[in-house]
C-alpha atoms as a PDB file:
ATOM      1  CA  UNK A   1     -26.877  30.750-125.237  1.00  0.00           C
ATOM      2  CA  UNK A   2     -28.755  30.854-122.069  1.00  0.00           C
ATOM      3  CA  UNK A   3     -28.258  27.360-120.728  1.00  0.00           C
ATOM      4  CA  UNK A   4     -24.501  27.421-119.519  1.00  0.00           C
ATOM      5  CA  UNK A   5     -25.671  30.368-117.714  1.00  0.00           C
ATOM      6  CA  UNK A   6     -28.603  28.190-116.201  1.00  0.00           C
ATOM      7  CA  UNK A   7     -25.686  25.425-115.502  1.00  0.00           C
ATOM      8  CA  UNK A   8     -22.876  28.360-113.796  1.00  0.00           C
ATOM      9  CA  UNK A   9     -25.707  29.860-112.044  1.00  0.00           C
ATOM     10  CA  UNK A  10     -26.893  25.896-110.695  1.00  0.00           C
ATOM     11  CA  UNK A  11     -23.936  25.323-109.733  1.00  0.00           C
ATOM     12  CA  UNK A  12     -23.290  28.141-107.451  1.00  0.00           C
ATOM     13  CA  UNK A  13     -26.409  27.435-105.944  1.00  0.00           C
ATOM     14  CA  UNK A  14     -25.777  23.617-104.980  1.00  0.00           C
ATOM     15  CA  UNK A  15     -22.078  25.397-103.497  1.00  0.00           C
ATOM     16  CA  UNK A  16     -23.870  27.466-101.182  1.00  0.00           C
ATOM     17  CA  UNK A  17     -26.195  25.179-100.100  1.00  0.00           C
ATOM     18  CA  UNK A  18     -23.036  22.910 -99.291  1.00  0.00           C
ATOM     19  CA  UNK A  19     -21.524  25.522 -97.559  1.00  0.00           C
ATOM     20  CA  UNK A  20     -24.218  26.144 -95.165  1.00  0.00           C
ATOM     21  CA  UNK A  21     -25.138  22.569 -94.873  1.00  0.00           C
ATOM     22  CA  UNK A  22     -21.003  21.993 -93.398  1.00  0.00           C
ATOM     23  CA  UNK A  23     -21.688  25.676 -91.661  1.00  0.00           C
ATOM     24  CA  UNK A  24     -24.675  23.868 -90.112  1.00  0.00           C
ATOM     25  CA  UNK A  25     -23.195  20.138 -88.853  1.00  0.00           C
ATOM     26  CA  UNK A  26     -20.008  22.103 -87.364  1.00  0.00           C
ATOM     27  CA  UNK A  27     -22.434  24.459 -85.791  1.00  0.00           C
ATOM     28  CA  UNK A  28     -24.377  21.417 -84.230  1.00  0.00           C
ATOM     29  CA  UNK A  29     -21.295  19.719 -83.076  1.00  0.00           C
ATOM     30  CA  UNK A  30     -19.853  22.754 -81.300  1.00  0.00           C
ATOM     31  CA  UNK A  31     -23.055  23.062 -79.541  1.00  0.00           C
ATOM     32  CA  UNK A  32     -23.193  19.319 -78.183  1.00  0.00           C
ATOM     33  CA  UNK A  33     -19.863  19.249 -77.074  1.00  0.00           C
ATOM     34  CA  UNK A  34     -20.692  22.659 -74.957  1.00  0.00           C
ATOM     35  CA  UNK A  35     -23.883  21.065 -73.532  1.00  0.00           C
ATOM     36  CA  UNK A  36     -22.414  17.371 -72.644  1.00  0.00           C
ATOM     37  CA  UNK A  37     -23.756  16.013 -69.848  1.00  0.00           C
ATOM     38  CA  UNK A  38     -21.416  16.800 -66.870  1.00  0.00           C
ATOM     39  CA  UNK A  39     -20.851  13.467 -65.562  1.00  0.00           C
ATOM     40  CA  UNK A  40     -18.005  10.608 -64.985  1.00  0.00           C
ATOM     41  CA  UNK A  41     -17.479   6.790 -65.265  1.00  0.00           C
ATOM     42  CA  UNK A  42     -17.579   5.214 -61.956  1.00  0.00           C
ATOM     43  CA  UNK A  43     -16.725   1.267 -60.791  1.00  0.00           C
ATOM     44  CA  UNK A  44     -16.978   0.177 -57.953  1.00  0.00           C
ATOM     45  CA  UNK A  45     -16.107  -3.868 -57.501  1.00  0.00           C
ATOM     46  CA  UNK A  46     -17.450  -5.623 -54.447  1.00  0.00           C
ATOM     47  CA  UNK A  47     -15.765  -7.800 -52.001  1.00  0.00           C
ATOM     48  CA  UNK A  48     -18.360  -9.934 -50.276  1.00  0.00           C
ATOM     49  CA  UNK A  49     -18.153 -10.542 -46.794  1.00  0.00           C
ATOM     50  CA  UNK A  50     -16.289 -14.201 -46.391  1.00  0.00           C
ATOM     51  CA  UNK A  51     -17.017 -15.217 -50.229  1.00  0.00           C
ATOM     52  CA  UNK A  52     -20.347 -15.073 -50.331  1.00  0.00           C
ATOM     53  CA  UNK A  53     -21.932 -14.454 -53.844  1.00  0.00           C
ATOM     54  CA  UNK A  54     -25.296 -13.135 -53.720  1.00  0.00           C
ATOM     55  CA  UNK A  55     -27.706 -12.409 -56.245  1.00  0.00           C
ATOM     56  CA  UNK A  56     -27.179  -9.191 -57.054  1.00  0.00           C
ATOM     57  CA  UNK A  57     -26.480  -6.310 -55.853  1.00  0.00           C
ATOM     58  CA  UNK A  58     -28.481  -2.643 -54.683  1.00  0.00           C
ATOM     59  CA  UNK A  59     -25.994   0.563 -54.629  1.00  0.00           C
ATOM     60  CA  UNK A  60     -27.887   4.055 -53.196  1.00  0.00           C
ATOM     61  CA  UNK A  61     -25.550   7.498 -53.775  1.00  0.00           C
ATOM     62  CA  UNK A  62     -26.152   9.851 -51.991  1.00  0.00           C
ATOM     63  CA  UNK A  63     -25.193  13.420 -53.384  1.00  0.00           C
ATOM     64  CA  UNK A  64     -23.307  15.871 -51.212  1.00  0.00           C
ATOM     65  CA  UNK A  65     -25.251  18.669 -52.185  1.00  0.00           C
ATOM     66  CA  UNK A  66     -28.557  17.605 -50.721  1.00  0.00           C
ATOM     67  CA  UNK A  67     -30.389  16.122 -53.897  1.00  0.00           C
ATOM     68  CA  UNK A  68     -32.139  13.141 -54.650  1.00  0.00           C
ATOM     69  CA  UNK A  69     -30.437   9.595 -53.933  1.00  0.00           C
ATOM     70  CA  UNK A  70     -29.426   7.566 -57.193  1.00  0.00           C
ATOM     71  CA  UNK A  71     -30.885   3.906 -56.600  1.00  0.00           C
ATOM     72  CA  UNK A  72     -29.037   1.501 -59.304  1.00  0.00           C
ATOM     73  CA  UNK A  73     -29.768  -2.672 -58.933  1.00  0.00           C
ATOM     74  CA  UNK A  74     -26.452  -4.238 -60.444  1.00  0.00           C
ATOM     75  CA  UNK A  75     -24.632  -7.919 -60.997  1.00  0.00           C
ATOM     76  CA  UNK A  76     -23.292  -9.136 -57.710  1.00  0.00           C
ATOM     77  CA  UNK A  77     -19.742  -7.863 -59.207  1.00  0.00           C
ATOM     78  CA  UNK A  78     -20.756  -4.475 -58.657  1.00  0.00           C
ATOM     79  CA  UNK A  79     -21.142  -0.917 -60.189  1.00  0.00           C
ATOM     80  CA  UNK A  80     -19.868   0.249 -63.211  1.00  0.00           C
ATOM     81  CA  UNK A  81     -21.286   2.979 -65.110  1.00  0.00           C
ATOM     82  CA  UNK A  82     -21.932   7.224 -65.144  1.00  0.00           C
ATOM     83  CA  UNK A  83     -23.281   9.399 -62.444  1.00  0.00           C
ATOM     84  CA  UNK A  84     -23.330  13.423 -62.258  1.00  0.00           C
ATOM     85  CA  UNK A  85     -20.363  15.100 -61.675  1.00  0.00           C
ATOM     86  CA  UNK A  86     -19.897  15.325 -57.561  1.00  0.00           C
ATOM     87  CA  UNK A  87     -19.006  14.243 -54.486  1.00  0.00           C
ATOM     88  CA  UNK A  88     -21.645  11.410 -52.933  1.00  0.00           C
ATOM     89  CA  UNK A  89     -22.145   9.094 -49.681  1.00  0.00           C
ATOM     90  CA  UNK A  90     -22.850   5.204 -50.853  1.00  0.00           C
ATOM     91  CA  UNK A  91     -24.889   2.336 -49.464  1.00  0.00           C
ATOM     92  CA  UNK A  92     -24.633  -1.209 -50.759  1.00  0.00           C
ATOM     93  CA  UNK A  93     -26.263  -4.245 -49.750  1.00  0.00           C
ATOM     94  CA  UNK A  94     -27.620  -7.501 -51.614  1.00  0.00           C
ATOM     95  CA  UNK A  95     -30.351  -7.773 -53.311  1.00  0.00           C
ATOM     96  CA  UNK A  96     -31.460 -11.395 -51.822  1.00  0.00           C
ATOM     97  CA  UNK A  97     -31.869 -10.361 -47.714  1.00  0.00           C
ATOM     98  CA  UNK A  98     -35.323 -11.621 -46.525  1.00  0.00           C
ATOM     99  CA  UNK A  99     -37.565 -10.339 -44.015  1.00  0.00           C
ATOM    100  CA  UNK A 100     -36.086  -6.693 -43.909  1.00  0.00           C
ATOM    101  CA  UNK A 101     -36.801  -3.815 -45.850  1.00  0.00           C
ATOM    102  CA  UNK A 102     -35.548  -0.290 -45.904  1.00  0.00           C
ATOM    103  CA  UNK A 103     -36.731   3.445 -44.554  1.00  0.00           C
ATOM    104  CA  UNK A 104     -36.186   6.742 -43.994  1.00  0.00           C
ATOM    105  CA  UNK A 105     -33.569   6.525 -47.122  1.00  0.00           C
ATOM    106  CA  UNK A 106     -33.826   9.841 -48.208  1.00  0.00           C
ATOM    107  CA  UNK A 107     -30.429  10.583 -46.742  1.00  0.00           C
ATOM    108  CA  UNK A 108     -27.503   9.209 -45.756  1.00  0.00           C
ATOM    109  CA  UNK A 109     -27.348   9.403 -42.174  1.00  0.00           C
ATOM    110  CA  UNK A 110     -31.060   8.504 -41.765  1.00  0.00           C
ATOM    111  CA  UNK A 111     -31.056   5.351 -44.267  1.00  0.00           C
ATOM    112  CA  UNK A 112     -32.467   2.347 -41.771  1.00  0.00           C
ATOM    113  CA  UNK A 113     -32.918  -1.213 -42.596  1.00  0.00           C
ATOM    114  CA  UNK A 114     -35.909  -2.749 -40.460  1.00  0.00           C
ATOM    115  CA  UNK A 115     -36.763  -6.184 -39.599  1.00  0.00           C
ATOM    116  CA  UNK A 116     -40.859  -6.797 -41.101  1.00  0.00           C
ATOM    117  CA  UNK A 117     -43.297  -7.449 -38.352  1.00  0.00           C
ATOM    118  CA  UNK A 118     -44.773 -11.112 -38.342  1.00  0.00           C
ATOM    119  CA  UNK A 119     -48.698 -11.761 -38.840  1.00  0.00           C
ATOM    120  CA  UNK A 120     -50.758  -9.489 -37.386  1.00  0.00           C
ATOM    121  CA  UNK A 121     -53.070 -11.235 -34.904  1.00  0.00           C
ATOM    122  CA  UNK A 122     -50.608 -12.843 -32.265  1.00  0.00           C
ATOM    123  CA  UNK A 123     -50.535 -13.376 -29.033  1.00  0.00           C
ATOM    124  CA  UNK A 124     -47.562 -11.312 -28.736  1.00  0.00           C
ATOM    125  CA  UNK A 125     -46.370  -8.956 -31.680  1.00  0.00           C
ATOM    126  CA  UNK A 126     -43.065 -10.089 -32.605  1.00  0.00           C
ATOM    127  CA  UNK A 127     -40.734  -9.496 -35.933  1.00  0.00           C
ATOM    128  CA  UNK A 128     -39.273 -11.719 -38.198  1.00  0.00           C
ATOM    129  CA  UNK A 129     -35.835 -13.315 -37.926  1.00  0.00           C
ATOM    130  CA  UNK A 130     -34.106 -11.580 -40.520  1.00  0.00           C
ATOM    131  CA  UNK A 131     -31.904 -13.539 -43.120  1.00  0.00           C
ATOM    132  CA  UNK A 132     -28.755 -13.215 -45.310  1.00  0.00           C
ATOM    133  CA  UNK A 133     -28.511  -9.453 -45.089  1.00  0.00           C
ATOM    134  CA  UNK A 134     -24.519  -7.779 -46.166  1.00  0.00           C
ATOM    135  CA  UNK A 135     -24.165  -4.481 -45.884  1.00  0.00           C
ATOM    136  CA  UNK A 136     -21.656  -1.391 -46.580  1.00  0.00           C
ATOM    137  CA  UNK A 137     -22.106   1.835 -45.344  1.00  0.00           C
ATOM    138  CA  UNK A 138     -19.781   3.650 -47.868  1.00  0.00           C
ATOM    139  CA  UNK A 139     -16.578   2.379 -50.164  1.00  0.00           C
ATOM    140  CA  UNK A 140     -13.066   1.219 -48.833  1.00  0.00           C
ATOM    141  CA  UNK A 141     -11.176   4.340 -50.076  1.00  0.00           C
ATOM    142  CA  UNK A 142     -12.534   7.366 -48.741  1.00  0.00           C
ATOM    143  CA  UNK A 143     -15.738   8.806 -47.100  1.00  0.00           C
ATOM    144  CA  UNK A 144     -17.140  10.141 -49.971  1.00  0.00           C
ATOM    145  CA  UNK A 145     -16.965   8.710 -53.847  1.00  0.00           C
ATOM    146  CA  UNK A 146     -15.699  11.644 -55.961  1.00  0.00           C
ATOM    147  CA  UNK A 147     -16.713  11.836 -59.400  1.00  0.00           C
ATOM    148  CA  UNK A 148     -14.808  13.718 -62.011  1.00  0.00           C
ATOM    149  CA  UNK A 149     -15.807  15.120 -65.391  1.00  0.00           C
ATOM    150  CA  UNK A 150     -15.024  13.082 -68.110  1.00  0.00           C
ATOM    151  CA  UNK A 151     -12.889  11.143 -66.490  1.00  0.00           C
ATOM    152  CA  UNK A 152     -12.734   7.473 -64.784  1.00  0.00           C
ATOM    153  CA  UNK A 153     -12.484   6.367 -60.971  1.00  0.00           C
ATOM    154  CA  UNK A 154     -12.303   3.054 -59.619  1.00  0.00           C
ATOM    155  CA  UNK A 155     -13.048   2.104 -55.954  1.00  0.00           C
ATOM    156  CA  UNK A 156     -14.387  -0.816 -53.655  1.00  0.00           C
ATOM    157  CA  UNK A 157     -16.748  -2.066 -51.621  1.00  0.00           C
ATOM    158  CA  UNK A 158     -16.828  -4.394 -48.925  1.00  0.00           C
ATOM    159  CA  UNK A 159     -20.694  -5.658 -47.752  1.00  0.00           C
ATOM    160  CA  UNK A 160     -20.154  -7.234 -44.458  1.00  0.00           C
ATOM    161  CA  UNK A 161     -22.736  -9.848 -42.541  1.00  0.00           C
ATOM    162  CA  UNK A 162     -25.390  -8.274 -40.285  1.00  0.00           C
ATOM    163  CA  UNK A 163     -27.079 -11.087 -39.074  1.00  0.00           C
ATOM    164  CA  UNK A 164     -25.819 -11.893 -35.820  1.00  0.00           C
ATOM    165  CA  UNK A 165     -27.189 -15.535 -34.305  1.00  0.00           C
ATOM    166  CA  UNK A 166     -28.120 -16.868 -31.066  1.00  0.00           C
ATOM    167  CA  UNK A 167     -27.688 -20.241 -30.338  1.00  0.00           C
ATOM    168  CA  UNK A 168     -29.455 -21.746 -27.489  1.00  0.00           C
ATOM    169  CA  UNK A 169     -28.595 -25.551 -26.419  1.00  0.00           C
ATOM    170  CA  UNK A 170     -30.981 -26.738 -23.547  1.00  0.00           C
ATOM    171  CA  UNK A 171     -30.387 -29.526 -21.503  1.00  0.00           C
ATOM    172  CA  UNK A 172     -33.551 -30.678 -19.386  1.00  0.00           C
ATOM    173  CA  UNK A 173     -32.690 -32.433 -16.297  1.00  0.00           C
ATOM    174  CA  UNK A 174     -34.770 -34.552 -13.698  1.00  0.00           C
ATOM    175  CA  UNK A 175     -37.796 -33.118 -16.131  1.00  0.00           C
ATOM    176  CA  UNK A 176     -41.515 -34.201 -17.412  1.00  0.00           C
ATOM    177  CA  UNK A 177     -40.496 -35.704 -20.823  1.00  0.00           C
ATOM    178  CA  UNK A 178     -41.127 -33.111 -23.486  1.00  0.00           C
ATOM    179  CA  UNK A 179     -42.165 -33.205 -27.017  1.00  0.00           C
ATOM    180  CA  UNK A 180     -41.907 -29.250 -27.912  1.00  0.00           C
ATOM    181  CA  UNK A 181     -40.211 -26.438 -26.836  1.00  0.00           C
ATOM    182  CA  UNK A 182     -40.781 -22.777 -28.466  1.00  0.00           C
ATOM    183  CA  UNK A 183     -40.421 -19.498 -27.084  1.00  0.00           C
ATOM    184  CA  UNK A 184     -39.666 -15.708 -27.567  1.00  0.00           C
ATOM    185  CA  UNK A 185     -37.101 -13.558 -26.795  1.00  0.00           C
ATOM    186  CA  UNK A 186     -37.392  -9.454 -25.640  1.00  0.00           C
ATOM    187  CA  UNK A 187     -34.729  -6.898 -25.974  1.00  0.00           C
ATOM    188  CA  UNK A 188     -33.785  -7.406 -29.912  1.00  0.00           C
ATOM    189  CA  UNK A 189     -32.967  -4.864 -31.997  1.00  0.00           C
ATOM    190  CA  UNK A 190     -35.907  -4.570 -35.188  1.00  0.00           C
ATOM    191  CA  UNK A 191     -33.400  -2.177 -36.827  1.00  0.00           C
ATOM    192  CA  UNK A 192     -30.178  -0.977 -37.414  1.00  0.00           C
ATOM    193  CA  UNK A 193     -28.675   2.550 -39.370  1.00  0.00           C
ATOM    194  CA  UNK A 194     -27.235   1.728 -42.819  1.00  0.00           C
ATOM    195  CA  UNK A 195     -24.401   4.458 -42.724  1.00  0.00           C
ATOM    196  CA  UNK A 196     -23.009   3.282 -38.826  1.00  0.00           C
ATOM    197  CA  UNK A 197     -24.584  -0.153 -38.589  1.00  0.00           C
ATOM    198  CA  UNK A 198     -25.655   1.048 -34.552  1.00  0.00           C
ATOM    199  CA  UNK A 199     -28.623  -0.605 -33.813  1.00  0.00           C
ATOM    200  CA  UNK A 200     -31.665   2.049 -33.230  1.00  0.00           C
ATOM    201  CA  UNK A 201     -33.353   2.553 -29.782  1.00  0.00           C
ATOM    202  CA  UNK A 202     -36.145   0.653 -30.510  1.00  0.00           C
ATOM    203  CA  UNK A 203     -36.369  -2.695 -29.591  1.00  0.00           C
ATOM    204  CA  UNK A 204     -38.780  -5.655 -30.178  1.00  0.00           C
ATOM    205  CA  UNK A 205     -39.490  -9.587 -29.564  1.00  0.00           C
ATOM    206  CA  UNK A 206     -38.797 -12.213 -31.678  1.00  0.00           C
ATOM    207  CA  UNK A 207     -40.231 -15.949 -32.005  1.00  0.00           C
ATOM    208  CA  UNK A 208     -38.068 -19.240 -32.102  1.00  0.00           C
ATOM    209  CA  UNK A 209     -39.313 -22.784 -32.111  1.00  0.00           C
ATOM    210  CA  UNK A 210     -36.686 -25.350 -31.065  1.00  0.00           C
ATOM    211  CA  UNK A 211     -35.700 -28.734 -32.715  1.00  0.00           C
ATOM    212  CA  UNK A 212     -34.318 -31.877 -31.421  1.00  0.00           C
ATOM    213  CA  UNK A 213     -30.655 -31.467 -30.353  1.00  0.00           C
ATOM    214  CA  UNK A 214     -28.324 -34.868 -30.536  1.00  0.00           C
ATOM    215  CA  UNK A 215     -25.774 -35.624 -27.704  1.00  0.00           C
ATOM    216  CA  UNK A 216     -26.434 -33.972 -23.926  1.00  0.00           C
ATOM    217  CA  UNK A 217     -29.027 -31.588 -24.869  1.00  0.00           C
ATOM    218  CA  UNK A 218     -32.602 -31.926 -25.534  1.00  0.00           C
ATOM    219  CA  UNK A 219     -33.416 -29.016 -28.097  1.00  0.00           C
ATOM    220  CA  UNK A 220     -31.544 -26.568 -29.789  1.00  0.00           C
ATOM    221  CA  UNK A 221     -32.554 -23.068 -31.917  1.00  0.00           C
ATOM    222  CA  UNK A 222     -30.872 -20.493 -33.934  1.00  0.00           C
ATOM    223  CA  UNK A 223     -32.150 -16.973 -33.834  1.00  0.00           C
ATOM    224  CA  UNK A 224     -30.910 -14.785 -36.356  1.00  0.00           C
ATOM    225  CA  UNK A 225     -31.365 -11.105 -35.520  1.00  0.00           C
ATOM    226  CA  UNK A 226     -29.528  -7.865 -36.474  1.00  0.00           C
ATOM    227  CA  UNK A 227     -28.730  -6.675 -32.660  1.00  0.00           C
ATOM    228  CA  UNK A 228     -29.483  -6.605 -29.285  1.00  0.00           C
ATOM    229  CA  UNK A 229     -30.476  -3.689 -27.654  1.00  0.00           C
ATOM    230  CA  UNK A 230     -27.655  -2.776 -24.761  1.00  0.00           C
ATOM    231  CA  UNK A 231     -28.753  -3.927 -21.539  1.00  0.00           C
ATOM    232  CA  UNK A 232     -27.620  -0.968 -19.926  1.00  0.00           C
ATOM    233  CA  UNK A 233     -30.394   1.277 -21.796  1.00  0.00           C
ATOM    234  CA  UNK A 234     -33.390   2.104 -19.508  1.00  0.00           C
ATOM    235  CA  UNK A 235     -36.089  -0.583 -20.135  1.00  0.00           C
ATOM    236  CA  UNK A 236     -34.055  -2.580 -22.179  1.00  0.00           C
ATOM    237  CA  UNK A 237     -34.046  -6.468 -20.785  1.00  0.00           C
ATOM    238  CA  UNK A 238     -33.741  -9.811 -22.167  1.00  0.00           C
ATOM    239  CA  UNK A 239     -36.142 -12.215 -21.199  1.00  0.00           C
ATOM    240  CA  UNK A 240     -36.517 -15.703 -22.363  1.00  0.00           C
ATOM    241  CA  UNK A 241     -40.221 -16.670 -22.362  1.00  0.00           C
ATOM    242  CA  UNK A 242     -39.998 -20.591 -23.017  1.00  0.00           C
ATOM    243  CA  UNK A 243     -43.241 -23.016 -23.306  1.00  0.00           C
ATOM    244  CA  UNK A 244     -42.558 -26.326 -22.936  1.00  0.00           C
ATOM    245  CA  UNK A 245     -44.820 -29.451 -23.925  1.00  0.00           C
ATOM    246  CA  UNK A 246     -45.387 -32.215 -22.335  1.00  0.00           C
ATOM    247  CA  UNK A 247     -46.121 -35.940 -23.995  1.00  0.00           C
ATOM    248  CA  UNK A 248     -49.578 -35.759 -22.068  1.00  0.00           C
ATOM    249  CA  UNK A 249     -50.102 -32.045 -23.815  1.00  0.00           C
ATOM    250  CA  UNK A 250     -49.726 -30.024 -20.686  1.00  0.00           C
ATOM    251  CA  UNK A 251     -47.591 -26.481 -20.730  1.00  0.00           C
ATOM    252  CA  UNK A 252     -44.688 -25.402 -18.980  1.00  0.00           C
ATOM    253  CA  UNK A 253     -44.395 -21.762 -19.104  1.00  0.00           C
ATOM    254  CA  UNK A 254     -40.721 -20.699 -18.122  1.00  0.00           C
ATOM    255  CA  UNK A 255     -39.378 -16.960 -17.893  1.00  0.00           C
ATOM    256  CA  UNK A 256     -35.773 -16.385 -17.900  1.00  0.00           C
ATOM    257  CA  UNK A 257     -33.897 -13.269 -17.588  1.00  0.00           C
ATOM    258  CA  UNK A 258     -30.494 -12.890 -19.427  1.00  0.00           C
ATOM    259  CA  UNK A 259     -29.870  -9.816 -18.803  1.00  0.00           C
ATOM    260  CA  UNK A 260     -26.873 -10.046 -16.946  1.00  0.00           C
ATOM    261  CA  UNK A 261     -25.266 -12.333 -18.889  1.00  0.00           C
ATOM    262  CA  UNK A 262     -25.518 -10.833 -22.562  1.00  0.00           C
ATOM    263  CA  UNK A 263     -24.501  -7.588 -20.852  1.00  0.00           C
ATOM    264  CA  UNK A 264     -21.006  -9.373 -19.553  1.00  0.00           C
ATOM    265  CA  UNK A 265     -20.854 -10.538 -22.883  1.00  0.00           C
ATOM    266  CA  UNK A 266     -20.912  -7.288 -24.824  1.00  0.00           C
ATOM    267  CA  UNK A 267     -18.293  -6.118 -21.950  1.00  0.00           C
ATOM    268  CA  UNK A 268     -16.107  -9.118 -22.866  1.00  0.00           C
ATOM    269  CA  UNK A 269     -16.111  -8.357 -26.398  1.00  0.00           C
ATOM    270  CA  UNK A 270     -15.556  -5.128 -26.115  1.00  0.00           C
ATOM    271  CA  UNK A 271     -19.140  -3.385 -26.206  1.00  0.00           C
ATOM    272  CA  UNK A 272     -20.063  -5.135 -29.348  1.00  0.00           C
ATOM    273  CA  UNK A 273     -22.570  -7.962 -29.692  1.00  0.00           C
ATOM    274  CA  UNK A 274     -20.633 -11.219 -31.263  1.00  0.00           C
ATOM    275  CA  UNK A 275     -21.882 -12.412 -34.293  1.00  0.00           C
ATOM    276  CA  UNK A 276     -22.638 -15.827 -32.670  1.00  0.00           C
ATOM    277  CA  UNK A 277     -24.025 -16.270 -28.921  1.00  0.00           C
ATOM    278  CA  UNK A 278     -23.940 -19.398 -27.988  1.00  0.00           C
ATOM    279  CA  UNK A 279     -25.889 -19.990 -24.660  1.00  0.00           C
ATOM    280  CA  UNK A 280     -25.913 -23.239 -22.860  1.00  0.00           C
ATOM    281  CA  UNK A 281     -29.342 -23.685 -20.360  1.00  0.00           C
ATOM    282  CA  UNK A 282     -29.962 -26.256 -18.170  1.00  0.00           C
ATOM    283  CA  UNK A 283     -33.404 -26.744 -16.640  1.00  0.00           C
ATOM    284  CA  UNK A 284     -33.685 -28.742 -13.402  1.00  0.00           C
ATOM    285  CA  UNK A 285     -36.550 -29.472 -10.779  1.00  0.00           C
ATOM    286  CA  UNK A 286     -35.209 -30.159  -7.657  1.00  0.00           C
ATOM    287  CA  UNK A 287     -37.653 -30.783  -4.377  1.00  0.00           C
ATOM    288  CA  UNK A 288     -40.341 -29.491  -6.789  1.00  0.00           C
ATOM    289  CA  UNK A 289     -38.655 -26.189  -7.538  1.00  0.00           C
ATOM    290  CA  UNK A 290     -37.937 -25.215 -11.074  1.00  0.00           C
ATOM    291  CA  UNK A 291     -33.543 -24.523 -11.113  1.00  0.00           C
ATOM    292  CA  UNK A 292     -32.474 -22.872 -14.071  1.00  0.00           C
ATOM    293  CA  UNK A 293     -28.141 -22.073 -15.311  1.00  0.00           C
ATOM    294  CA  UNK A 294     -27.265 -19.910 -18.231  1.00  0.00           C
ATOM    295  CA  UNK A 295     -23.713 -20.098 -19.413  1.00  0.00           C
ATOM    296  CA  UNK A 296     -21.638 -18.932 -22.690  1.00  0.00           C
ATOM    297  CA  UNK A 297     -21.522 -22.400 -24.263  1.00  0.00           C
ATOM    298  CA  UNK A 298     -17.762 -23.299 -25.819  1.00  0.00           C
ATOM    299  CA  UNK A 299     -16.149 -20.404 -24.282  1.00  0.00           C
ATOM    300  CA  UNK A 300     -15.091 -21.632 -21.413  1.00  0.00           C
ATOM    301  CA  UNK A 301     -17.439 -21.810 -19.647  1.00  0.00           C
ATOM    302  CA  UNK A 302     -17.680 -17.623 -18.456  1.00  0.00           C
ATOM    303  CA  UNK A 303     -21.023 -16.007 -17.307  1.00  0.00           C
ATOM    304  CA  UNK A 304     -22.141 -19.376 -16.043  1.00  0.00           C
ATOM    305  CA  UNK A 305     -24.785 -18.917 -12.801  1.00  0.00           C
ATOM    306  CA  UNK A 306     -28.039 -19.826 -11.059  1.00  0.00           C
ATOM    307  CA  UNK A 307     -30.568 -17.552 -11.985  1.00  0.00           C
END
């Protein structure tokens, strides 16, 4: 009878072809687990500078050996996901800064955030006031973020505040009265290094238009900016070029130099520019001659003189 040899022989066909069908998966399976992709699961939570909660959240790694930078945008929380196996340098900052933007961020140590240039077309070519800008140049733990194979690490990150503000109160006395008061200011920093936060060498001007101040003064403006270019660097000055307006329209052009006292400043704070200036000028005309005073307003009254 030839069909329970038909059946045997069917059946040790379907046994083989199981055989090499299991041979086949546990072949497959072997071979992913050899090739897995050599990486590890990395969080990093943020602390924001004073509470602040931004809107999210920009993280660039750097790898030690040289290649290309791993940009990731995240939740204002922070990082949490894989990266290559390795040892990398990391930048954070928040994803809702205005007028700056970022360069030279094909490394580490070269990484520069830069204030944008205002309209083209001025009178005098000045940058933006940048805004809302936190920044870390690298995690809380260590120097470098090390990540292992297959395994976990959890670190921090702190962002910090680099806008810095000046604060200018002025007080016109035995004056025209006047309905406007604008100006610029020279010697600002228009960028700063990511890794260090030292401002760079180059330095720019930047355009304020005062308001109305209440009490003893007359106007009052905040400029944000990221630095101030040190006063001891060759060429580097701060001038104060005010315009103020008359009620009948005409202009007073006034030039002050503050040199001197944002360098005794940055010596009383210990060669670091405050994160708030607060500088109190008075304008006078006395026997027809224009008398201006600078002093540190609320801080007792130090760097105070005729200029």
């Amino acid at each position: 009878n030839i069909l329970p040899v038909m059946g045997k022989r069917l059946t040790y066909v379907l046994s083989g072809c199981m055989l090499l069908i299991m041979w086949a998966e546990s072949g497959c399976t072997k071979q992913s687990l050899d090739h897995r992709k050599r990486e590890g699961h990395v969080h990093i939570a943020l602390q924001w500078d004073k509470g602040y909660t931004p809107a999210g959240s920009r993280f660039y790694f750097y790898p030690e050996d040289g290649s290309e930078a791993i940009v990731r945008d995240c939740p204002k929380e922070g990082f949490s996901g894989t990266l290559p196996e390795g040892s990398y340098r990391v930048i954070v900052l928040n994803s809702d800064a205005w007028n700056i933007a970022l360069r030279n961020e094909q490394q580490h140590q070269t990484a520069e955030i830069y204030v944008l240039p205002e309209e083209e077309g001025l009178s005098v070519p000045c940058i933006c006031q940048p805004g809302n800008l936190l920044l870390a140049g690298g995690i809380n733990e260590a120097d470098k973020l090390e990540v292992p194979y297959r395994d976990t690490v959890s670190v921090s990150a702190s962002p910090h505040s680099r806008v810095k503000k000046i604060r200018f109160f002025f007080k016109l006395e035995n004056f025209v009265p006047v309905v406007l008061c604008s100006g610029t200011l020279s010697g600002v920093s228009s960028s700063i290094f990511c890794a260090t936060g030292a401002c760079s060498d180059a330095s720019a001007n930047v355009r304020f238009a005062a308001s109305p101040a209440e009490g003893e003064y007359d106007f009052s403006a905040d400029v944000s900016v990221l630095d101030l270019a040190r006063p001891e660097e060759a060429g580097r000055t701060h001038l104060l070029d005010l315009t103020l307006q008359g009620e009948d329209g005409t202009l007073y052009p006034v030039i002050l130099d503050l040199t001197d006292t944002i360098a005794r400043l940055i010596g009383e704070s210990g060669g670091t520019v405050p994160v708030e200036i607060p500088l109190d000028i008075t304008l006078a005309l006395i026997d027809n001659t224009l008398h201006a005073s600078v002093r540190i307003w609320d801080m007792g009254g130090s760097g105070s003189g005729e200029l």
